[in-house]
mmCIF file of C-alpha atoms in Angstrom:
data_model
loop_
_atom_site.group_PDB
_atom_site.id
_atom_site.type_symbol
_atom_site.label_atom_id
_atom_site.label_comp_id
_atom_site.label_asym_id
_atom_site.label_seq_id
_atom_site.Cartn_x
_atom_site.Cartn_y
_atom_site.Cartn_z
ATOM 1 C CA MET A 1 -11.757 1.660 -28.496
ATOM 2 C CA SER A 2 -10.741 -0.461 -25.508
ATOM 3 C CA GLU A 3 -7.179 -1.491 -24.822
ATOM 4 C CA ARG A 4 -6.249 -5.077 -25.473
ATOM 5 C CA PRO A 5 -5.201 -7.057 -22.425
ATOM 6 C CA LEU A 6 -1.464 -7.498 -21.988
ATOM 7 C CA ARG A 7 0.140 -10.753 -23.053
ATOM 8 C CA ALA A 8 1.302 -12.960 -20.185
ATOM 9 C CA ASP A 9 4.972 -12.066 -20.693
ATOM 10 C CA ALA A 10 4.127 -8.351 -20.809
ATOM 11 C CA GLN A 11 2.117 -8.711 -17.576
ATOM 12 C CA ARG A 12 5.092 -10.422 -15.916
ATOM 13 C CA ASN A 13 7.462 -7.700 -17.110
ATOM 14 C CA ARG A 14 5.162 -4.972 -15.831
ATOM 15 C CA ALA A 15 4.779 -6.675 -12.462
ATOM 16 C CA ARG A 16 8.555 -7.179 -12.187
ATOM 17 C CA LEU A 17 9.155 -3.529 -13.008
ATOM 18 C CA LEU A 18 6.731 -2.432 -10.289
ATOM 19 C CA ASP A 19 8.231 -4.808 -7.708
ATOM 20 C CA VAL A 20 11.743 -3.556 -8.430
ATOM 21 C CA ALA A 21 10.672 0.093 -8.613
ATOM 22 C CA VAL A 22 8.938 0.132 -5.218
ATOM 23 C CA VAL A 23 12.128 -1.004 -3.489
ATOM 24 C CA ALA A 24 14.507 1.057 -5.628
ATOM 25 C CA LEU A 25 12.537 4.302 -5.350
ATOM 26 C CA ALA A 26 12.023 3.908 -1.616
ATOM 27 C CA ASP A 27 15.768 3.386 -1.141
ATOM 28 C CA ALA A 28 16.930 6.066 -3.585
ATOM 29 C CA PRO A 29 14.282 8.346 -5.153
ATOM 30 C CA GLU A 30 16.827 9.504 -7.742
ATOM 31 C CA VAL A 31 17.491 5.974 -9.052
ATOM 32 C CA THR A 32 17.605 5.924 -12.839
ATOM 33 C CA LEU A 33 14.930 4.246 -14.895
ATOM 34 C CA ASP A 34 17.693 2.362 -16.680
ATOM 35 C CA ALA A 35 18.830 0.892 -13.353
ATOM 36 C CA ILE A 36 15.265 -0.159 -12.539
ATOM 37 C CA ALA A 37 14.869 -1.810 -15.946
ATOM 38 C CA LYS A 38 18.196 -3.647 -15.642
ATOM 39 C CA HIS A 39 17.410 -4.865 -12.142
ATOM 40 C CA ALA A 40 14.002 -6.087 -13.375
ATOM 41 C CA GLY A 41 15.738 -7.965 -16.187
ATOM 42 C CA VAL A 42 14.129 -6.005 -19.019
ATOM 43 C CA GLY A 43 15.276 -3.378 -21.473
ATOM 44 C CA ILE A 44 14.620 0.320 -21.066
ATOM 45 C CA GLY A 45 12.232 0.171 -24.036
ATOM 46 C CA THR A 46 10.068 -2.303 -22.153
ATOM 47 C CA LEU A 47 9.953 0.020 -19.173
ATOM 48 C CA TYR A 48 8.929 2.959 -21.371
ATOM 49 C CA ARG A 49 6.245 0.887 -23.120
ATOM 50 C CA HIS A 50 4.582 0.328 -19.772
ATOM 51 C CA PHE A 51 5.465 3.647 -18.145
ATOM 52 C CA PRO A 52 6.124 6.465 -20.626
ATOM 53 C CA THR A 53 7.498 8.816 -17.939
ATOM 54 C CA ARG A 54 9.245 8.548 -14.596
ATOM 55 C CA GLU A 55 6.177 10.120 -13.001
ATOM 56 C CA ALA A 56 3.895 7.488 -14.562
ATOM 57 C CA LEU A 57 6.043 4.736 -13.019
ATOM 58 C CA ILE A 58 6.117 6.367 -9.582
ATOM 59 C CA GLU A 59 2.375 6.993 -9.597
ATOM 60 C CA GLU A 60 1.668 3.393 -10.614
ATOM 61 C CA VAL A 61 4.004 2.078 -7.906
ATOM 62 C CA TYR A 62 2.039 4.039 -5.326
ATOM 63 C CA ARG A 63 -1.354 2.956 -6.709
ATOM 64 C CA THR A 64 -0.234 -0.681 -6.867
ATOM 65 C CA GLU A 65 0.886 -0.669 -3.241
ATOM 66 C CA LEU A 66 -2.420 0.922 -2.205
ATOM 67 C CA ALA A 67 -4.359 -1.683 -4.196
ATOM 68 C CA ARG A 68 -2.372 -4.539 -2.631
ATOM 69 C CA LEU A 69 -3.233 -3.259 0.824
ATOM 70 C CA CYS A 70 -6.928 -2.648 0.165
ATOM 71 C CA ASP A 71 -7.484 -5.705 -2.020
ATOM 72 C CA ALA A 72 -6.097 -7.953 0.738
ATOM 73 C CA VAL A 73 -9.211 -7.473 2.890
ATOM 74 C CA PRO A 74 -11.369 -10.264 1.387
ATOM 75 C CA GLU A 75 -8.403 -12.648 1.501
ATOM 76 C CA LEU A 76 -7.711 -11.821 5.152
ATOM 77 C CA LEU A 77 -11.362 -12.236 6.106
ATOM 78 C CA ALA A 78 -11.530 -15.581 4.281
ATOM 79 C CA ALA A 79 -8.354 -16.758 6.038
ATOM 80 C CA GLU A 80 -9.722 -15.729 9.449
ATOM 81 C CA PRO A 81 -13.498 -16.373 9.111
ATOM 82 C CA SER A 82 -14.054 -16.906 12.826
ATOM 83 C CA ALA A 83 -11.621 -14.189 13.911
ATOM 84 C CA PRO A 84 -12.345 -10.906 12.121
ATOM 85 C CA ASP A 85 -10.403 -9.099 14.839
ATOM 86 C CA ARG A 86 -7.327 -11.125 13.836
ATOM 87 C CA ALA A 87 -7.909 -10.206 10.177
ATOM 88 C CA LEU A 88 -8.075 -6.528 11.169
ATOM 89 C CA ARG A 89 -4.878 -6.804 13.214
ATOM 90 C CA ILE A 90 -3.019 -8.444 10.303
ATOM 91 C CA TRP A 91 -4.305 -5.694 8.013
ATOM 92 C CA MET A 92 -3.024 -3.068 10.463
ATOM 93 C CA ASP A 93 0.453 -4.593 10.202
ATOM 94 C CA ARG A 94 0.199 -4.398 6.437
ATOM 95 C CA PHE A 95 -0.873 -0.764 6.734
ATOM 96 C CA ILE A 96 2.268 0.000 8.760
ATOM 97 C CA ASP A 97 4.372 -1.611 6.004
ATOM 98 C CA TYR A 98 2.443 0.321 3.337
ATOM 99 C CA MET A 99 3.082 3.599 5.164
ATOM 100 C CA ALA A 100 6.786 2.785 5.436
ATOM 101 C CA THR A 101 6.864 2.290 1.664
ATOM 102 C CA LYS A 102 4.906 5.496 1.133
ATOM 103 C CA ARG A 103 7.332 7.362 3.383
ATOM 104 C CA GLY A 104 10.218 5.972 1.351
ATOM 105 C CA LEU A 105 8.508 7.139 -1.838
ATOM 106 C CA ALA A 106 7.737 10.623 -0.447
ATOM 107 C CA ASP A 107 10.355 12.472 -2.498
ATOM 108 C CA ALA A 108 9.448 10.583 -5.651
ATOM 109 C CA LEU A 109 5.724 11.268 -5.075
ATOM 110 C CA LYS A 110 6.472 14.993 -4.672
ATOM 111 C CA MET A 111 7.934 14.918 -8.197
ATOM 112 C CA VAL A 112 4.728 13.299 -9.483
ATOM 113 C CA ILE A 113 2.579 15.966 -7.842
ATOM 114 C CA ALA A 114 4.821 18.753 -9.160
ATOM 115 C CA ALA A 115 4.338 17.314 -12.661
ATOM 116 C CA GLY A 116 0.540 17.467 -12.255
ATOM 117 C CA GLY A 117 -0.090 13.877 -11.164
ATOM 118 C CA THR A 118 -2.713 12.986 -8.569
ATOM 119 C CA PRO A 119 -1.504 9.811 -6.865
ATOM 120 C CA PHE A 120 -3.634 10.352 -3.758
ATOM 121 C CA ALA A 121 -6.929 11.089 -5.532
ATOM 122 C CA HIS A 122 -8.716 7.938 -4.380
ATOM 123 C CA SER A 123 -6.501 6.799 -1.507
ATOM 124 C CA ARG A 124 -8.695 7.932 1.349
ATOM 125 C CA GLU A 125 -11.854 6.406 -0.112
ATOM 126 C CA ARG A 126 -10.130 3.083 -0.789
ATOM 127 C CA LEU A 127 -8.652 2.918 2.702
ATOM 128 C CA VAL A 128 -11.895 3.886 4.444
ATOM 129 C CA SER A 129 -13.766 1.286 2.404
ATOM 130 C CA ALA A 130 -11.219 -1.411 3.335
ATOM 131 C CA VAL A 131 -11.442 -0.614 7.054
ATOM 132 C CA ASP A 132 -15.224 -0.393 6.858
ATOM 133 C CA GLU A 133 -15.338 -3.897 5.368
ATOM 134 C CA LEU A 134 -13.098 -5.238 8.130
ATOM 135 C CA LEU A 135 -15.193 -3.584 10.839
ATOM 136 C CA ALA A 136 -18.471 -4.792 9.319
ATOM 137 C CA ALA A 137 -17.173 -8.363 9.303
ATOM 138 C CA GLY A 138 -16.441 -8.042 13.008
ATOM 139 C CA THR A 139 -20.015 -7.605 14.211
ATOM 140 C CA GLY A 140 -20.145 -8.851 17.786
ATOM 141 C CA VAL A 141 -16.363 -9.113 18.029
ATOM 142 C CA LEU A 142 -15.456 -5.508 17.234
ATOM 143 C CA ARG A 143 -17.145 -2.423 18.658
ATOM 144 C CA ALA A 144 -20.015 -1.221 16.488
ATOM 145 C CA ASP A 145 -19.282 2.460 17.178
ATOM 146 C CA VAL A 146 -15.810 2.534 15.605
ATOM 147 C CA ASP A 147 -15.639 4.968 12.709
ATOM 148 C CA PRO A 148 -13.356 3.696 9.905
ATOM 149 C CA LEU A 149 -11.752 7.114 9.428
ATOM 150 C CA ASP A 150 -11.074 7.407 13.169
ATOM 151 C CA LEU A 151 -9.383 4.009 13.144
ATOM 152 C CA LEU A 152 -7.284 4.961 10.110
ATOM 153 C CA THR A 153 -6.276 8.187 11.839
ATOM 154 C CA ALA A 154 -5.187 6.238 14.922
ATOM 155 C CA ILE A 155 -3.168 3.754 12.859
ATOM 156 C CA ASN A 156 -1.615 6.627 10.944
ATOM 157 C CA GLY A 157 -0.680 8.255 14.255
ATOM 158 C CA ILE A 158 1.120 5.067 15.247
ATOM 159 C CA CYS A 159 2.933 5.173 11.911
ATOM 160 C CA LEU A 160 4.047 8.748 12.527
ATOM 161 C CA ALA A 161 5.186 8.004 16.080
ATOM 162 C CA THR A 162 7.094 4.852 15.129
ATOM 163 C CA GLY A 163 8.325 5.701 11.644
ATOM 164 C CA GLU A 164 11.821 4.295 11.878
ATOM 165 C CA PRO A 165 12.470 0.656 10.976
ATOM 166 C CA SER A 166 14.052 0.198 14.412
ATOM 167 C CA GLN A 167 10.669 1.080 15.957
ATOM 168 C CA ARG A 168 8.690 -1.634 14.138
ATOM 169 C CA GLU A 169 8.355 -3.755 17.283
ATOM 170 C CA GLN A 170 6.988 -0.767 19.200
ATOM 171 C CA ALA A 171 4.508 -0.143 16.373
ATOM 172 C CA GLY A 172 3.247 -3.700 16.819
ATOM 173 C CA ARG A 173 2.757 -3.192 20.549
ATOM 174 C CA LEU A 174 0.849 0.038 19.914
ATOM 175 C CA LEU A 175 -1.351 -1.717 17.350
ATOM 176 C CA ASP A 176 -2.108 -4.364 19.984
ATOM 177 C CA LEU A 177 -3.190 -1.612 22.383
ATOM 178 C CA LEU A 178 -5.365 -0.074 19.687
ATOM 179 C CA MET A 179 -6.963 -3.461 18.990
ATOM 180 C CA ASP A 180 -7.834 -3.774 22.672
ATOM 181 C CA GLY A 181 -9.816 -0.555 22.331
ATOM 182 C CA VAL A 182 -11.563 -1.721 19.145
ATOM 183 C CA ARG A 183 -12.717 -5.113 20.431
ATOM 184 C CA ALA A 184 -16.248 -5.370 21.824
ATOM 185 C CA ARG A 185 -16.474 -5.824 25.554
#
């Protein structure tokens, strides 16, 4: 038996809960579910209907942020059809923001893993696929020998080196340097 699609109001409530939860959990991993529900403008019962446990909410927050990042690729390529290198650079900025969110959720994600959850099960494949699509679109503009996993590792290294919000400008400069190495000569 397949699940029925959510009604429009239920979809809005779920989306609001996820939007509030990503910020709240990144700021304070111990935030109560009641506080998240109140801030989202819904009752605690609505939260539990969508996310039966705290771990289910945290895992879905992480998966939603990953999906937003990876699903943005076609949109970025469509917005920059003659500049796939620009689309890649914009995506890199989004990756930095995604990693900042993930870092903020680190303690909450540890609770999910301790409870048996697997939030990272498909992360690597999704990210590699997204980068591969961006690189493939850049034929002639981007180097053909760039391995998607190598590029992700380099971007991740920038994230680790510039992890504080005060270092965001430096992260951008480092991404620009990385782009110079990825562009075809």
